[in-house]
PDB file of C-alpha atoms and ligand atoms in Angstrom:
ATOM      1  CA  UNK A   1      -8.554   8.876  32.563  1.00  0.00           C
ATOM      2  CA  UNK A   2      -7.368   5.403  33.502  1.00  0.00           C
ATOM      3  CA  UNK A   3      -4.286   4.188  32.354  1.00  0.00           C
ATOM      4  CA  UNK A   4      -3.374   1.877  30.110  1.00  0.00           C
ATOM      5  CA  UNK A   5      -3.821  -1.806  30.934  1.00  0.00           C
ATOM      6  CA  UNK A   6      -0.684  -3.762  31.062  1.00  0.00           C
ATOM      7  CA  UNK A   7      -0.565  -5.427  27.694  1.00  0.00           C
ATOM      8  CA  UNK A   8      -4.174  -7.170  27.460  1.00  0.00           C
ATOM      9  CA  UNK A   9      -3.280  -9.197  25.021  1.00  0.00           C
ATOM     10  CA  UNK A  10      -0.523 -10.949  26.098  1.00  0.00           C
ATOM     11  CA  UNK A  11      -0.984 -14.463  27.260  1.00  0.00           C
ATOM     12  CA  UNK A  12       1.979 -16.178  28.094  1.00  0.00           C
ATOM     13  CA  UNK A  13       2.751 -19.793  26.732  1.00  0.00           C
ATOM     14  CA  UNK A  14       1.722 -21.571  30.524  1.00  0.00           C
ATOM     15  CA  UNK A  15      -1.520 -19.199  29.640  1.00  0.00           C
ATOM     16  CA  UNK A  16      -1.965 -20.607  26.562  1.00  0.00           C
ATOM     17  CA  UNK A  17      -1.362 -24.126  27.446  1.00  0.00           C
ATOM     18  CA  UNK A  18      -3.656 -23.560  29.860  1.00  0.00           C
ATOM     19  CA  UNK A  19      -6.343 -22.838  28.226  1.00  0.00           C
ATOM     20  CA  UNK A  20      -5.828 -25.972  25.798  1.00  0.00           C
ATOM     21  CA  UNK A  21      -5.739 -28.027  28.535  1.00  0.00           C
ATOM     22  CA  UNK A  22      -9.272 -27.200  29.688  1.00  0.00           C
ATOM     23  CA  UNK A  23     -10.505 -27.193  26.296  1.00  0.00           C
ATOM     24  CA  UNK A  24      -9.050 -30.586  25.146  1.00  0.00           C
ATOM     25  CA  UNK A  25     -10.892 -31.835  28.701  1.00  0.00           C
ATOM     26  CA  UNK A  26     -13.735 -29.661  27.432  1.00  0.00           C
ATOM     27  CA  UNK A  27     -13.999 -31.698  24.000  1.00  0.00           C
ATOM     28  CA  UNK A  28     -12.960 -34.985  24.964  1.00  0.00           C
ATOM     29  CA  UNK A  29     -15.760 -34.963  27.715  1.00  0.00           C
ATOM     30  CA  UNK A  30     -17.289 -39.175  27.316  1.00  0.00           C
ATOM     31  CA  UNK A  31     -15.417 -39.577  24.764  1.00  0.00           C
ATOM     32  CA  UNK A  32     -13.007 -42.772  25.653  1.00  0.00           C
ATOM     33  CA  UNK A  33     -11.795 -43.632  21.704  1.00  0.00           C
ATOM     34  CA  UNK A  34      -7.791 -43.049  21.780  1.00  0.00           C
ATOM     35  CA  UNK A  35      -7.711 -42.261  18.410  1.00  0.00           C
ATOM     36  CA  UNK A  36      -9.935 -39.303  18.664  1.00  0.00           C
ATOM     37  CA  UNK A  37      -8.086 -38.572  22.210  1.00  0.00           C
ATOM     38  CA  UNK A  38      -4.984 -38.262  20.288  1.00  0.00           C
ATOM     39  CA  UNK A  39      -6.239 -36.467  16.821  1.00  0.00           C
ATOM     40  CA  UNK A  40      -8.009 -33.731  19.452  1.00  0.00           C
ATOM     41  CA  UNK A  41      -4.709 -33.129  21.813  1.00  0.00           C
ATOM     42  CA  UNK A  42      -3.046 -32.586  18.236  1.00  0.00           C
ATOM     43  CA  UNK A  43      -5.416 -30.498  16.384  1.00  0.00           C
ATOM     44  CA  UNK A  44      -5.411 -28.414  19.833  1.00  0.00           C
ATOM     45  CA  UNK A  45      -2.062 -27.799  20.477  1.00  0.00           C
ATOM     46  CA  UNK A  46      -0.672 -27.881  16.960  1.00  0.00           C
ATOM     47  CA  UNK A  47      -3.201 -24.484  16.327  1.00  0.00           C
ATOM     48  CA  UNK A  48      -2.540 -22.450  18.995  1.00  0.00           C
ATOM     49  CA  UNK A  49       1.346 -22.535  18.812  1.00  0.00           C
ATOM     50  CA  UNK A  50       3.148 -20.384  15.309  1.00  0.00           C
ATOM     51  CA  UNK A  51       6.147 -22.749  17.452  1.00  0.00           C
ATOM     52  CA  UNK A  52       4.528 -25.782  16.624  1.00  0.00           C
ATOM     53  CA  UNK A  53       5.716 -27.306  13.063  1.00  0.00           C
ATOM     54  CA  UNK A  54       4.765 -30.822  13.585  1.00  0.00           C
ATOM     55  CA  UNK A  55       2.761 -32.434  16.414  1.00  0.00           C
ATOM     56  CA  UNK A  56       1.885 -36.134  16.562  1.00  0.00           C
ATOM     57  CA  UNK A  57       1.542 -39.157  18.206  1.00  0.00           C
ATOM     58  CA  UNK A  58       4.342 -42.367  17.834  1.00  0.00           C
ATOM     59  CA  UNK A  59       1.872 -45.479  18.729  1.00  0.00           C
ATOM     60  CA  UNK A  60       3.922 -48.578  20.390  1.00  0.00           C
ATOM     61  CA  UNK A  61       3.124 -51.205  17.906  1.00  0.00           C
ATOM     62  CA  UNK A  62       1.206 -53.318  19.656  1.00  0.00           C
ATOM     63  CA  UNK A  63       2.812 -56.208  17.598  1.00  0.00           C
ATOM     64  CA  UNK A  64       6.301 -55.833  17.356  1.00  0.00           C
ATOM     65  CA  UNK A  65       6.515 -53.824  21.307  1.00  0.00           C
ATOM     66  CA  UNK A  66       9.756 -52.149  20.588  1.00  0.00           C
ATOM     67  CA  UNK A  67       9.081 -50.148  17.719  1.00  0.00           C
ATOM     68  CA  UNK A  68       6.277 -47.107  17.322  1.00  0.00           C
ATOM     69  CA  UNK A  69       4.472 -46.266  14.496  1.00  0.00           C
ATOM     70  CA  UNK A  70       2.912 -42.790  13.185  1.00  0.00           C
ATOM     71  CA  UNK A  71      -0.260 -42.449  14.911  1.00  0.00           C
ATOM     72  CA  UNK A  72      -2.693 -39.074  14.535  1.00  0.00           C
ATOM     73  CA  UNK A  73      -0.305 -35.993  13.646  1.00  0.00           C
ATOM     74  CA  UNK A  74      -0.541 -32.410  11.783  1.00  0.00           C
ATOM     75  CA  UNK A  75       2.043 -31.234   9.552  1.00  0.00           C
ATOM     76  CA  UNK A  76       4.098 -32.294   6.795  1.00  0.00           C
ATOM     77  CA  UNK A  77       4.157 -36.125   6.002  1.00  0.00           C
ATOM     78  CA  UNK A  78       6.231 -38.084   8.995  1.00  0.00           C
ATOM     79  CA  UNK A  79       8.128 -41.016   8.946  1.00  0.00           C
ATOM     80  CA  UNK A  80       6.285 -44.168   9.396  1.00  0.00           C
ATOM     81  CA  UNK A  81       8.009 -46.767  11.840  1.00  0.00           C
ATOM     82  CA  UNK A  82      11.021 -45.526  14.832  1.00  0.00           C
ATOM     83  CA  UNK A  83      12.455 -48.300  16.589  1.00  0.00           C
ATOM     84  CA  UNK A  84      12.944 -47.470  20.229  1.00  0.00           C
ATOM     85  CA  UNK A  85      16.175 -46.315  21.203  1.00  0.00           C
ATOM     86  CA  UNK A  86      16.562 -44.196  17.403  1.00  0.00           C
ATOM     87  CA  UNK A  87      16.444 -40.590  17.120  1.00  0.00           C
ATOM     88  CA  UNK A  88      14.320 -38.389  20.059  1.00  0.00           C
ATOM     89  CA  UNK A  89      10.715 -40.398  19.926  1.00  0.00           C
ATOM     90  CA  UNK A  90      12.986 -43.312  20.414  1.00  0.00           C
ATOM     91  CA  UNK A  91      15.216 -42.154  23.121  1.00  0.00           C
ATOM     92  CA  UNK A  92      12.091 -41.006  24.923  1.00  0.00           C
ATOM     93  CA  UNK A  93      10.315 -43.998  24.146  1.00  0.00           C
ATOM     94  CA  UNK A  94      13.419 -46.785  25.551  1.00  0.00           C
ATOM     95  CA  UNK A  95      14.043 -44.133  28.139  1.00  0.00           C
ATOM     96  CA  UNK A  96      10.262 -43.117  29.085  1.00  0.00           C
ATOM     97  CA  UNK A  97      11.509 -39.923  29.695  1.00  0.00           C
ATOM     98  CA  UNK A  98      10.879 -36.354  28.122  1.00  0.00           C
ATOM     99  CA  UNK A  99      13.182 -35.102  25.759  1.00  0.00           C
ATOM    100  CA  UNK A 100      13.832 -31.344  24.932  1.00  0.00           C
ATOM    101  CA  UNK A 101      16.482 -31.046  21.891  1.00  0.00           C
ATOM    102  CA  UNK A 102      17.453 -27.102  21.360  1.00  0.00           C
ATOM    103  CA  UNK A 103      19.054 -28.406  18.117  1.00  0.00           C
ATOM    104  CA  UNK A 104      18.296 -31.871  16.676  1.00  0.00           C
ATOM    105  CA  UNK A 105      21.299 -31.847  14.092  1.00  0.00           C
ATOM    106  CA  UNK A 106      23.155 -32.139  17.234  1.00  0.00           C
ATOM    107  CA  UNK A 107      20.988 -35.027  18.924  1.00  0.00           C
ATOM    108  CA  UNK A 108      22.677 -38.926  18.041  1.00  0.00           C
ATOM    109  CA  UNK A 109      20.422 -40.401  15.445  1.00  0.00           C
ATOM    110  CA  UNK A 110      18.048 -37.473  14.851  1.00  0.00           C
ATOM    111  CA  UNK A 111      15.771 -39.217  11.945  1.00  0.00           C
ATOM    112  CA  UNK A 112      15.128 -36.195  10.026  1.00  0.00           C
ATOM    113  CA  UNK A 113      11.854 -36.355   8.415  1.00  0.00           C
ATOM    114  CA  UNK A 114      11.626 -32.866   7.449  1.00  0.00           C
ATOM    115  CA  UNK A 115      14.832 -31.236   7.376  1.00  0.00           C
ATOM    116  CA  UNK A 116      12.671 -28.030   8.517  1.00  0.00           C
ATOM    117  CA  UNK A 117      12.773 -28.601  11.463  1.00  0.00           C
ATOM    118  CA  UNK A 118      15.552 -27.369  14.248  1.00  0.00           C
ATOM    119  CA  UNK A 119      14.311 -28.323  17.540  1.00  0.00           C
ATOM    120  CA  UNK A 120      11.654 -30.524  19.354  1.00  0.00           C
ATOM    121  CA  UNK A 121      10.321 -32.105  22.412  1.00  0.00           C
ATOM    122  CA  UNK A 122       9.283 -35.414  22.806  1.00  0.00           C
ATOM    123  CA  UNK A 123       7.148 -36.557  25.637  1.00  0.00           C
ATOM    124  CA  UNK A 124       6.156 -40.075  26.682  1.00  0.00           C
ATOM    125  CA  UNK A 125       2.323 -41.705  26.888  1.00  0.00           C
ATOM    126  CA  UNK A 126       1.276 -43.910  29.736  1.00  0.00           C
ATOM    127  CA  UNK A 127      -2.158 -45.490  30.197  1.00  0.00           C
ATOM    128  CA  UNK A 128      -3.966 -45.938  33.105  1.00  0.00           C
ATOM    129  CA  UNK A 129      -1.381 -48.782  33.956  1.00  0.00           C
ATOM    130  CA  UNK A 130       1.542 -46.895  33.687  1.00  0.00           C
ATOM    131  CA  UNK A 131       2.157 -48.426  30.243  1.00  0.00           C
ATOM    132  CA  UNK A 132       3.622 -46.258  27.477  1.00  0.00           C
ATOM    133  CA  UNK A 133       1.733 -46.752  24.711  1.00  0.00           C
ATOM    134  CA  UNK A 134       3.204 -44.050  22.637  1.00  0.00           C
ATOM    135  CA  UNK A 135       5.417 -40.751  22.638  1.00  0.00           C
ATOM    136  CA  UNK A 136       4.169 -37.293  21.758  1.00  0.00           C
ATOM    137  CA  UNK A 137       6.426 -35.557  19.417  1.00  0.00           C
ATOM    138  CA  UNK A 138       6.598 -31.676  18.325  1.00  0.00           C
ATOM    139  CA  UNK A 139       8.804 -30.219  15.952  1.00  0.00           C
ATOM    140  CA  UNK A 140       9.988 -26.532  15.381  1.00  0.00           C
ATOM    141  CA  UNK A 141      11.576 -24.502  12.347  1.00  0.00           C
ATOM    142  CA  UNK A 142      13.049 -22.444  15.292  1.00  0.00           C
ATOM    143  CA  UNK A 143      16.270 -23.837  17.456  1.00  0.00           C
ATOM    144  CA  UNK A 144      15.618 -23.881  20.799  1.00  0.00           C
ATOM    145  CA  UNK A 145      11.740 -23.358  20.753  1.00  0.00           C
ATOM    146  CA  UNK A 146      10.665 -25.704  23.764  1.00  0.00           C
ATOM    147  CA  UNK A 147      11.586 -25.902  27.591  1.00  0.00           C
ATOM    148  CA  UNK A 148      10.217 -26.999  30.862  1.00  0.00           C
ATOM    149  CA  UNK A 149       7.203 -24.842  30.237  1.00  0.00           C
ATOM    150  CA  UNK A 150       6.548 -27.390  27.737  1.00  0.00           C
ATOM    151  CA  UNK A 151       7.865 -30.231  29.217  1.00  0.00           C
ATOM    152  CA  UNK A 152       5.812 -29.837  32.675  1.00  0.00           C
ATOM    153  CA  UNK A 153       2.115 -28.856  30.220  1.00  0.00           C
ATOM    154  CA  UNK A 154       2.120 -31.243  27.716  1.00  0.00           C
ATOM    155  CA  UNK A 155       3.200 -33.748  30.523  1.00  0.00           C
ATOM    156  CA  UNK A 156       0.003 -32.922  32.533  1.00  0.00           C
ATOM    157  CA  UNK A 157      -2.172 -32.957  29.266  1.00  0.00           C
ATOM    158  CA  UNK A 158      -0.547 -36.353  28.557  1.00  0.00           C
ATOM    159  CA  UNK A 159      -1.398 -37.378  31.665  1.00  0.00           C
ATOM    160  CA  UNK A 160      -4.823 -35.675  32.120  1.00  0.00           C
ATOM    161  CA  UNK A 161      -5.611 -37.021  28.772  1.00  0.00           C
ATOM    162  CA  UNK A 162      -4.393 -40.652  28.849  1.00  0.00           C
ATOM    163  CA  UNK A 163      -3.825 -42.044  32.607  1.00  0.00           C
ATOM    164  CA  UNK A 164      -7.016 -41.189  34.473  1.00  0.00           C
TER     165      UNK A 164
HETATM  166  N1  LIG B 201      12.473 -36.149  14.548  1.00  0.00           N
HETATM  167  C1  LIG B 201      12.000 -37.359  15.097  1.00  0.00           C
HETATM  168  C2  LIG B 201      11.351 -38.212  14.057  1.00  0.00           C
HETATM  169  C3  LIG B 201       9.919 -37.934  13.857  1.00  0.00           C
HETATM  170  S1  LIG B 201       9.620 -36.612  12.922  1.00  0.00           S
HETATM  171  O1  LIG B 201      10.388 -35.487  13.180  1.00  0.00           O
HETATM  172  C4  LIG B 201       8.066 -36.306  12.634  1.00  0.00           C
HETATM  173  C5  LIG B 201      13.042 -38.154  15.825  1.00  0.00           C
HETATM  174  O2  LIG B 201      14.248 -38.045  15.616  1.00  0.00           O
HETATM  175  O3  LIG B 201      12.630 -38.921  16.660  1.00  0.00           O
END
């Protein structure tokens, strides 16, 4: 009799994110609308991961420059307008760096829209010109639910999705 196969099941969360990266590439296939770039990378993501409490896009206003405002998310209702440089989205967006908070009541500014959630990562969007034109944000009920796992995935998607 053969043994038993080392946990089948088991995918691992660079498995996982794997796999949603060739399926959002899979879907998005032609398709060159941002909107429905953005509303697929969230639907995506945001049903794969129990982790995942809140996933959305901040937009840069294309108006005002240094503020974003809510673009395609899932979850409960989020706040409208961030100015950069307040709470994570705007720390990553003045920065244009990604930010991993273990626990936001500790982060400077947190804006808490949902006072569910513990812990997030924010990750910034660049076009094809290296512009940001918006930040990626995910929320957890759990403290310390993202890490460079995260970071270095939904950094590729971003990039897969937006810059080429
Ligand atoms: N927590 C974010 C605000 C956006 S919501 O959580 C959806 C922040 O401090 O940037």
């Amino acid at each position: 009799m053969l043994p038993p196969s080392p946990r089948p099941d088991y995918q691992s969360k660079a498995d996982i994110y794997r796999e949603i990266a060739s399926a959002i590439a899979a879907v998005l296939d032609g398709e060159t609308d941002r909107i429905a770039r953005m509303a697929t990378v969230t639907a995506l993501l945001k049903d794969r991961f129990d982790t995942y409490f809140w996933a959305g896009f901040y937009v840069v206003d294309p108006v005002k420059q240094n503020e974003l405002v809510v673009g395609p998310y899932q979850g409960t209702l989020g706040c409208l307008r961030i100015p950069f440089g307040r709470g994570v989205c705007g720390a990553a967006a003045a920065t244009r760096t990604t930010q991993i908070v273990p626990d936001v009541h500790a982060f400077p500014g947190h804006i808490a829209c949902d006072s569910r959630s513990n812990s997030e990562i924010v990750v910034p969007v660049f076009d094809a010109d290296n512009q940001l034109i918006a930040v990626f944000d995910v929320d957890s009920v759990s403290f310390n639910a993202f890490d460079e796992t995260d970071a270095d995935w939904l950094e590729n998607i971003l990039k897969t999705t937006f810059q080429t």
